[in-house]
Short mmCIF file of C-alpha atoms and ligand atoms in Angstrom, two decimals:
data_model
loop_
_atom_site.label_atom_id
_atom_site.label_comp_id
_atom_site.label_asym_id
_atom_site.label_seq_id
_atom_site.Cartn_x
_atom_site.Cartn_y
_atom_site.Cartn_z
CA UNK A 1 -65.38 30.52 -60.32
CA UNK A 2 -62.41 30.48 -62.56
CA UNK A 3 -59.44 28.47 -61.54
CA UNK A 4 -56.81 30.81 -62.95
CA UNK A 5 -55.98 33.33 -60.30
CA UNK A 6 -56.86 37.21 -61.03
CA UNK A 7 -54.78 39.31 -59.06
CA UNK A 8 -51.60 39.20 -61.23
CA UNK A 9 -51.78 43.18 -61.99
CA UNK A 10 -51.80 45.89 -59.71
CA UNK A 11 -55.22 47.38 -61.45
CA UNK A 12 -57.10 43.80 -60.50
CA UNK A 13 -55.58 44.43 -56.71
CA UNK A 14 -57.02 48.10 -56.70
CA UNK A 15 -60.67 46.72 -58.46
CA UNK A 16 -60.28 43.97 -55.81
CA UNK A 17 -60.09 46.59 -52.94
CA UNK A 18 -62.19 49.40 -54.07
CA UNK A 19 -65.13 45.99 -54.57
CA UNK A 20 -64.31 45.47 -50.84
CA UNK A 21 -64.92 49.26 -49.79
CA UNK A 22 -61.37 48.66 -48.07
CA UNK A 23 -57.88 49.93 -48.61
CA UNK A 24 -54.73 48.02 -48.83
CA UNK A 25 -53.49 47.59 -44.96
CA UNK A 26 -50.25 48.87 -44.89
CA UNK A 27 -49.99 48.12 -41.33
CA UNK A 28 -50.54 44.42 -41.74
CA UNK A 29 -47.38 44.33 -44.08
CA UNK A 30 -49.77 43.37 -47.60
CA UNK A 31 -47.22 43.83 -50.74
CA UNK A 32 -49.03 41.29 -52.80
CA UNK A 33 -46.85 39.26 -55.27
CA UNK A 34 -47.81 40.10 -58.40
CA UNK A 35 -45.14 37.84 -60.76
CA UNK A 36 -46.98 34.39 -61.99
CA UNK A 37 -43.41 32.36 -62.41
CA UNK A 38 -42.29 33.74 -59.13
CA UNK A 39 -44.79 32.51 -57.42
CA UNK A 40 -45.06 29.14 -58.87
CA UNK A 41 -41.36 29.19 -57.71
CA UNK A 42 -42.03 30.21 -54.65
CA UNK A 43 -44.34 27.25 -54.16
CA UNK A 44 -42.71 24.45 -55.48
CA UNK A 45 -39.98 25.04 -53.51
CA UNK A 46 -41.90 24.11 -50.67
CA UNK A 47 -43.67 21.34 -52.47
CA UNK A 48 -40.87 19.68 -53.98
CA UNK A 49 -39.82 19.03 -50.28
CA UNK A 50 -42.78 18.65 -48.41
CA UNK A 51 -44.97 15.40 -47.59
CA UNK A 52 -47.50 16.69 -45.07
CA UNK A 53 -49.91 19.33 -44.25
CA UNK A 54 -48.73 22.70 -44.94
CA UNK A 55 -49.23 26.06 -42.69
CA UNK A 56 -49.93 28.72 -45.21
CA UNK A 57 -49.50 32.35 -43.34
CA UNK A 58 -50.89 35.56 -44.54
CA UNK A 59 -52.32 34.34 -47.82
CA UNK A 60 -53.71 37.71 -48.70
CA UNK A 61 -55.88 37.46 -52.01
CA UNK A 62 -54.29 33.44 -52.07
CA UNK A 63 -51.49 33.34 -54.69
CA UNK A 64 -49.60 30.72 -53.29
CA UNK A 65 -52.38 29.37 -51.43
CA UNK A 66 -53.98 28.64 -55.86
CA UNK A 67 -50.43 26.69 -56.50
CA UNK A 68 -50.79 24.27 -52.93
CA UNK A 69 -54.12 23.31 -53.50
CA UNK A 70 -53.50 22.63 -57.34
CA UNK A 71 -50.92 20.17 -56.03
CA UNK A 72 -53.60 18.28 -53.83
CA UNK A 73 -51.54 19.77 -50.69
CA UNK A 74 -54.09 19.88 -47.71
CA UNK A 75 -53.67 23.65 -46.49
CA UNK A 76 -54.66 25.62 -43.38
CA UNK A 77 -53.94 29.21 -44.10
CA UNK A 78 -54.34 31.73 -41.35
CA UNK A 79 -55.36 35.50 -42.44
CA UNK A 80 -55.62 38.14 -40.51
CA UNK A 81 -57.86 40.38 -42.72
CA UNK A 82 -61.78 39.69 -42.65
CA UNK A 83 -61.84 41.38 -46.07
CA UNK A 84 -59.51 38.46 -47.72
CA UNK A 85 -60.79 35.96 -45.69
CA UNK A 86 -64.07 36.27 -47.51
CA UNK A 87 -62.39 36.61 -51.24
CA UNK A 88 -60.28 33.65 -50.06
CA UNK A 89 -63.39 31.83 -48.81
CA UNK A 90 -65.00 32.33 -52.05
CA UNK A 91 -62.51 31.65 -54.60
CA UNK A 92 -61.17 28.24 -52.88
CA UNK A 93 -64.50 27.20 -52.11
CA UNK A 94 -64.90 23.87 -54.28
CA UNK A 95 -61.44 22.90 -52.59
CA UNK A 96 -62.36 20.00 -50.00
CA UNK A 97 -58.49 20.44 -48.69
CA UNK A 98 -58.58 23.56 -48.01
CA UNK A 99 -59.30 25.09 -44.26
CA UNK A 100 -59.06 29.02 -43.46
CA UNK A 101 -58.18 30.69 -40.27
CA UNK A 102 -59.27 34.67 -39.97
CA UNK A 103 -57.01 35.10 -37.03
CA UNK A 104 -53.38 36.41 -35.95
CA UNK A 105 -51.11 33.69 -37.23
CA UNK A 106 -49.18 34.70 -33.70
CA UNK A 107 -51.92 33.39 -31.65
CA UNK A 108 -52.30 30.55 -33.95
CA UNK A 109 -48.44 29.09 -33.61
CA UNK A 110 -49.03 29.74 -29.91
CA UNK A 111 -52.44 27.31 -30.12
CA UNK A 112 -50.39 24.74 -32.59
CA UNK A 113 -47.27 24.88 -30.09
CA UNK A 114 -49.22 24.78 -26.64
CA UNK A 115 -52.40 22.67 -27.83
CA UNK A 116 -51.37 18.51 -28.35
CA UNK A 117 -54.44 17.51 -30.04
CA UNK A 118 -54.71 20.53 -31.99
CA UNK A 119 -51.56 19.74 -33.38
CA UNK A 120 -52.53 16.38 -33.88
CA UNK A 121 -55.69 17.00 -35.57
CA UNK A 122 -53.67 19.51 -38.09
CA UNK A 123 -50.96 17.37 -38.70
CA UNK A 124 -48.64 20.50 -40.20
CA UNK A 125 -45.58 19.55 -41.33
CA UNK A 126 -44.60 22.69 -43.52
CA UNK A 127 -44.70 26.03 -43.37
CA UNK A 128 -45.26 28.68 -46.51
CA UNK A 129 -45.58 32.32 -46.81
CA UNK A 130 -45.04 35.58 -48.28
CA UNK A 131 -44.80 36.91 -44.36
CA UNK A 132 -45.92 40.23 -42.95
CA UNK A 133 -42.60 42.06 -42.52
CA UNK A 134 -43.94 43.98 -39.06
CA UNK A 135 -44.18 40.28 -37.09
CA UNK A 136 -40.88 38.44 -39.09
CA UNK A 137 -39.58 37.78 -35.93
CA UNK A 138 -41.67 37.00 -34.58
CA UNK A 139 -43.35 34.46 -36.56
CA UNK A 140 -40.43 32.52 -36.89
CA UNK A 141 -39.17 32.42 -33.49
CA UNK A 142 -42.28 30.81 -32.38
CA UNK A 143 -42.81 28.47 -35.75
CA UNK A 144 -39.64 26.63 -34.09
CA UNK A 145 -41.00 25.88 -31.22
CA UNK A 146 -43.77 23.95 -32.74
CA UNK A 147 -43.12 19.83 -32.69
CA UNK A 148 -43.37 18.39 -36.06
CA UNK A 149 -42.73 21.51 -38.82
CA UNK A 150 -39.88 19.99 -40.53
CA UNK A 151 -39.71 22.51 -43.79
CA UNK A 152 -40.30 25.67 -44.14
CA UNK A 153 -40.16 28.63 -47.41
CA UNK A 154 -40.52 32.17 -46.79
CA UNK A 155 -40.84 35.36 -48.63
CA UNK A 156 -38.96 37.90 -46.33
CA UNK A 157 -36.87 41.12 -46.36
CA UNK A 158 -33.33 40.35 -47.57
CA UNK A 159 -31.88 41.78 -44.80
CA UNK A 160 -33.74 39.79 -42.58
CA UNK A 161 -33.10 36.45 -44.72
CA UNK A 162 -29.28 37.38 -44.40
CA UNK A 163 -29.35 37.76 -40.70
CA UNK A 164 -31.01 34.01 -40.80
CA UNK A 165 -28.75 32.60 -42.88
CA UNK A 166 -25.85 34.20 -41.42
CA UNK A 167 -22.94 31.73 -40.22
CA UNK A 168 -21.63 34.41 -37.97
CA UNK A 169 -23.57 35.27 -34.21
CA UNK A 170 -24.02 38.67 -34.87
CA UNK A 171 -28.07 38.35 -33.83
CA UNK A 172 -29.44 36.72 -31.19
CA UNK A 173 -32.41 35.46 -33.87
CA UNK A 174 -29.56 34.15 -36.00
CA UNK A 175 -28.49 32.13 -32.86
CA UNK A 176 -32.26 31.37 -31.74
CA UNK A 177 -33.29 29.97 -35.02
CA UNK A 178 -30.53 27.70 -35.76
CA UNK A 179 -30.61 25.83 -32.39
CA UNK A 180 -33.72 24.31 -34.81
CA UNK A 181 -32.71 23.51 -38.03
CA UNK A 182 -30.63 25.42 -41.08
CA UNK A 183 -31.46 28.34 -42.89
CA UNK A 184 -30.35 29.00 -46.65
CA UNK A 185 -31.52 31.53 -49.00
CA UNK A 186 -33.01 30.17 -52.30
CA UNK A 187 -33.24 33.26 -54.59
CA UNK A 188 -34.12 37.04 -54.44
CA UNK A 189 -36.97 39.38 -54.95
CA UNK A 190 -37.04 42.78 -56.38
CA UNK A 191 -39.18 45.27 -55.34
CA UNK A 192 -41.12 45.35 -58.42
CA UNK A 193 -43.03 41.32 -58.47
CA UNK A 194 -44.68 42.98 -55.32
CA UNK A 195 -47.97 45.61 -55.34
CA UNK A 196 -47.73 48.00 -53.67
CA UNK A 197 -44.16 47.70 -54.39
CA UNK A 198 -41.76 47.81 -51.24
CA UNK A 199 -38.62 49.91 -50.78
CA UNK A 200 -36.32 47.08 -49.47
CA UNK A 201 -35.30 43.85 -51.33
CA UNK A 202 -36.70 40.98 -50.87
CA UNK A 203 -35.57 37.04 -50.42
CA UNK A 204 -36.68 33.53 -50.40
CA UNK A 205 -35.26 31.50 -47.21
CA UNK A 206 -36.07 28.04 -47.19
CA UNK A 207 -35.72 26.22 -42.89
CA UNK A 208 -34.92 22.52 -42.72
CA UNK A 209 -35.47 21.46 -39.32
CA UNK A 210 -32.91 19.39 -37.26
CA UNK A 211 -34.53 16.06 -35.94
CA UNK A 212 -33.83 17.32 -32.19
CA UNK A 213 -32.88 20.91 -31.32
CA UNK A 214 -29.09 21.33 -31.01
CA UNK A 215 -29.94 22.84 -26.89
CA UNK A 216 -33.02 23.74 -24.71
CA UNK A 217 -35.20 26.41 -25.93
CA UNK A 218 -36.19 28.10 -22.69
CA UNK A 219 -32.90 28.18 -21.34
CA UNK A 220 -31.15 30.01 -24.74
CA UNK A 221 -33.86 32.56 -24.96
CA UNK A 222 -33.34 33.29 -22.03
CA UNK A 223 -29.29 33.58 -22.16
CA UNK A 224 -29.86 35.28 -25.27
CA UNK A 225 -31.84 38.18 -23.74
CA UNK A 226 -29.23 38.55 -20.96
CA UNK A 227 -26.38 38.85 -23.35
CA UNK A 228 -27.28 40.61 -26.34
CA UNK A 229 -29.30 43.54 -24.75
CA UNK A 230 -26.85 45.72 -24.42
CA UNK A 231 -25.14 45.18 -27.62
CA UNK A 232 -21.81 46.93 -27.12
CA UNK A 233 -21.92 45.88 -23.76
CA UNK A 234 -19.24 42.82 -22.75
CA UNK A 235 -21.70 40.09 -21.16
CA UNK A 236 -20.06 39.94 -17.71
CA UNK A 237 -21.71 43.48 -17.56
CA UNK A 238 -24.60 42.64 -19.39
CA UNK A 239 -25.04 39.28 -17.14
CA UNK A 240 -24.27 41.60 -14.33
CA UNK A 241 -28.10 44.11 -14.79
CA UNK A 242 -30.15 43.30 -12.16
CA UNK A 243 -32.98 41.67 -14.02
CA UNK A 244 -30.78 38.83 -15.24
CA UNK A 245 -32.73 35.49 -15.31
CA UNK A 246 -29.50 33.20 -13.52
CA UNK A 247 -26.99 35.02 -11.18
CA UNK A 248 -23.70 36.50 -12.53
CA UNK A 249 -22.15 33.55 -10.58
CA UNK A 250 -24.16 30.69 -12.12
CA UNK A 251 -23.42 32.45 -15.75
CA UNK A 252 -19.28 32.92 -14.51
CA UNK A 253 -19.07 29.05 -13.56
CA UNK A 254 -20.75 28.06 -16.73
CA UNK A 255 -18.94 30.01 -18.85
CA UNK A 256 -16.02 29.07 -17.54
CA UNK A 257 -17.19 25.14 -18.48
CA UNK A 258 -17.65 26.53 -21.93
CA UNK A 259 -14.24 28.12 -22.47
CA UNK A 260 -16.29 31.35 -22.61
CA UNK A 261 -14.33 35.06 -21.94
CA UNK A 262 -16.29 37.02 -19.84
CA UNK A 263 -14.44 39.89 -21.70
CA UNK A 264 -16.54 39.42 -24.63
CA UNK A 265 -19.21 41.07 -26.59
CA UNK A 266 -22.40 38.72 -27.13
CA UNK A 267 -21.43 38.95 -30.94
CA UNK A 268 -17.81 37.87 -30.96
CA UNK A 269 -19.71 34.62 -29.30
CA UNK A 270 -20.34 31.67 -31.71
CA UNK A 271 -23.41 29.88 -32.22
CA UNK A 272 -21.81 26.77 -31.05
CA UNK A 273 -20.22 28.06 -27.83
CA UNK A 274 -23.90 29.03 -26.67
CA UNK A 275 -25.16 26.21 -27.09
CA UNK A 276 -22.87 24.99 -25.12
CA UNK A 277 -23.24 27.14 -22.51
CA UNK A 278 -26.71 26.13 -22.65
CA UNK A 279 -25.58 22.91 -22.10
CA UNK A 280 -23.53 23.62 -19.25
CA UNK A 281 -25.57 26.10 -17.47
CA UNK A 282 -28.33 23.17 -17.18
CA UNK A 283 -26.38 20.60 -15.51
CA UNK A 284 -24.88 23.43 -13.03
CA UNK A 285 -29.08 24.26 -12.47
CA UNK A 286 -29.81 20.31 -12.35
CA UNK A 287 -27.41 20.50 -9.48
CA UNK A 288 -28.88 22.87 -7.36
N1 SAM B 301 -49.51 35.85 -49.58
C1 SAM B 301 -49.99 37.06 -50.20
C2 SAM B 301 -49.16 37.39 -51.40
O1 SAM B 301 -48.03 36.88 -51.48
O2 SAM B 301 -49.62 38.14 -52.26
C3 SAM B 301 -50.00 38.24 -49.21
C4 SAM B 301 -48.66 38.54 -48.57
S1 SAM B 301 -48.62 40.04 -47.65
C5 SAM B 301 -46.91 40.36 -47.63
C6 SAM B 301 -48.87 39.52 -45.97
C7 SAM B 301 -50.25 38.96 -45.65
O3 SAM B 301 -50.30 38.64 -44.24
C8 SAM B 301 -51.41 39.92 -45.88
O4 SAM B 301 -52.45 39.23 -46.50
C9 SAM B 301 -51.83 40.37 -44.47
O5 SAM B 301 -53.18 40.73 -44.36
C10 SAM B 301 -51.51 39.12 -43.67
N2 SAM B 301 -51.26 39.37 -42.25
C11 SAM B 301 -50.68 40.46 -41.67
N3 SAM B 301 -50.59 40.31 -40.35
C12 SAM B 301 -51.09 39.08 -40.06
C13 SAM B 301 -51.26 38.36 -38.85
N4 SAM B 301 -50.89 38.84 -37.66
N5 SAM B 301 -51.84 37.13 -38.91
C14 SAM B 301 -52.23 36.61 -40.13
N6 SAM B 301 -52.09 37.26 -41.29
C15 SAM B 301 -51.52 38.48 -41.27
#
C-alpha cells in the first residue's frame, strides 16, 4: 500500500465510507482533518517535544497517526470504530511500531492509570489527538491522572481550549487540569480543514506536565464538585447540600486556614487558593 495518505478530500472520505457500507458517526464526534500542512503541524508539535511512546486517541482514517510513524515514533492509538480499525489495520500494516486499540479510549486511560505493568509495558509518555468533542472532558481529566504523560497536543473546540488555558477559575476543569501541568494554545482551526465540517472553531492546546501535581487529586475533585455545582451559589451554601463529601465545619476551618470568604462564589476563587485549601483541608483530615 501507498505511503502517502488518501483521505485529504472529502470525496476520498465519502468513497472510504460508502467501501465500508458505513456512515460517518456523528455521534462519536468524527470531523476528519482534511488540510495536509495542518496536520503535519499538528504533529510535529508533539514530536518536536516528545521523547517517548506516544498515546494516539481517536485516529479515525490515521492522519496524524501517517506523520508519528514516519518519524519512527512507537504509537498505540486507541479507536473506537471497528470500521477504521480495520482501514487503520491495513494501511499501517508494514509499521513494526505501530499497535492499535479498537476500544473506548475512556476505558483505556482508566487501564493505563489503574494497571502498573500495563503502564510499564506501554511506556507512554505523550499524548496526540484530534479528540472526539462529546468525551473532551472527559478524556483529559483522566489523561492527568496517568503517571508518566509528560506532553500532550490536542485538536479541540476553541471554546473548550480557552476554558483550559484560561488564567482565571471560572471552571472547575480549568482548576482540575492545571493542578497537573500548563495549558497554552498553539494555533487555531477553522471549520473548513475538517470533513464533515463543524459549526464551532476549532484550536490546538498543547499540556506540559508539572513534575509533581501542585495538590492531591482525590481531594480537589472532590472540593471542586462541592463548590462549583451550584454555580451562582456562594460555597458556604453550596458546601452546606447535604451530599457534601467533608462537613460544612471541616470546609469552614479550612477555609479559614486558606484566607478563603465563605461569602464567595466558586468562580471569584483562584486556582491557587484551592489548592491551598486542598492543602489545608488534608492536614485538618490527617488530624482526625
Ligand atoms: N484523528 C482523525 C482525524 O483527525 O481525522 C479523526 C478525528 S475525529 C474528530 C475523532 C475520532 O475519535 C474518530 O475517529 C472517532 O471514531 C474516534 N472516537 C470517538 N469516540 C471514541 C472513543 N470513546 N474512544 C476511542 N475513539 C473514539
Amino acid at each position: 500500500m501507498s505511503d502517502e495518505y488518501p483521505y485529504y478530500s472529502p470525496s476520498s472520505i465519502r468513497n472510504f465510507f460508502k467501501r465500508s457500507e458505513v456512515s460517518i458517526r456523528k455521534k462519536w464526534g468524527q470531523n476528519f482533518l482534511i488540510d495536509p500542512n495542518l496536520s503535519v503541524k499538528i504533529a510535529n508539535s508533539l514530536l518536536l517535544e516528545c521523547r517517548g511512546n506516544i498515546l494516539e486517541i481517536g485516529p479515525g482514517l490515521g492522519v496524524l497517526t501517517a506523520q508519528y510513524l514516519k518519524q519512527q515514533a512507537e504509537v498505540h492509538a486507541v479507536e473506537i470504530d471497528p470500521a477504521l480499525v480495520q482501514e487503520l489495520e491495513t494501511r499501517f500494516s508494514q509499521y513494526k511500531n505501530f499497535h492499535l486499540y479498537n476500544q473506548d479510549a475512556q476505558k483505556f486511560l482508566l487501564k493505563l492509570q489503574e494497571d502498573d505493568d500495563f503502564r510499564r509495558d506501554l511506556k507512554i509518555q505523550c499524548a496526540g489527538g484530534n479528540l472526539p468533542y462529546y468525551i473532551t472532558s472527559g478524556l483529559l481529566t483522566r489523561l492527568v491522572l496517568i503517571p508518566g504523560i509528560l506532553k500532550g497536543v490536542f485538536l479541540v473546540q476553541k471554546e473548550y481550549a480557552l476554558r483550559c488555558s484560561a488564567s482565571s477559575s471560572e471552571s472547575s476543569l480549568n482548576v482540575f487540569l492545571n493542578n497537573f501541568g500548563s495549558w497554552k494554545i498553539l494555533f487555531n482551526a477553522p471549520p473548513s480543514v475538517f470533513y464533515p465540517a463543524p459549526e464551532v472553531q476549532s484550536s490546538i492546546i498543547e499540556f506540559s506536565a508539572y513534575e509533581k501535581r501542585i495538590c492531591d487529586a482525590e481531594i480537589l475533585q472532590k472540593i471542586l464538585r462541592m463548590s462549583f455545582r451550584g454555580k451562582r451559589k456562594k460555597i458556604k451554601n453550596a458546601w452546606a447540600m447535604s451530599d457534601a463529601h467533608y462537613s460544612l465545619d471541616i470546609m469552614t476551618e479550612a477555609s479559614a486556614a486558606a484566607g478563603i470568604s465563605l461569602e464567595k462564589r466558586p468562580e471569584e476563587i483562584h486556582r491557587e487558593e484551592y489548592y491551598n485549601l486542598v492543602e489545608f483541608l488534608q492536614k485538618i483530615l490527617l488530624k482526625q
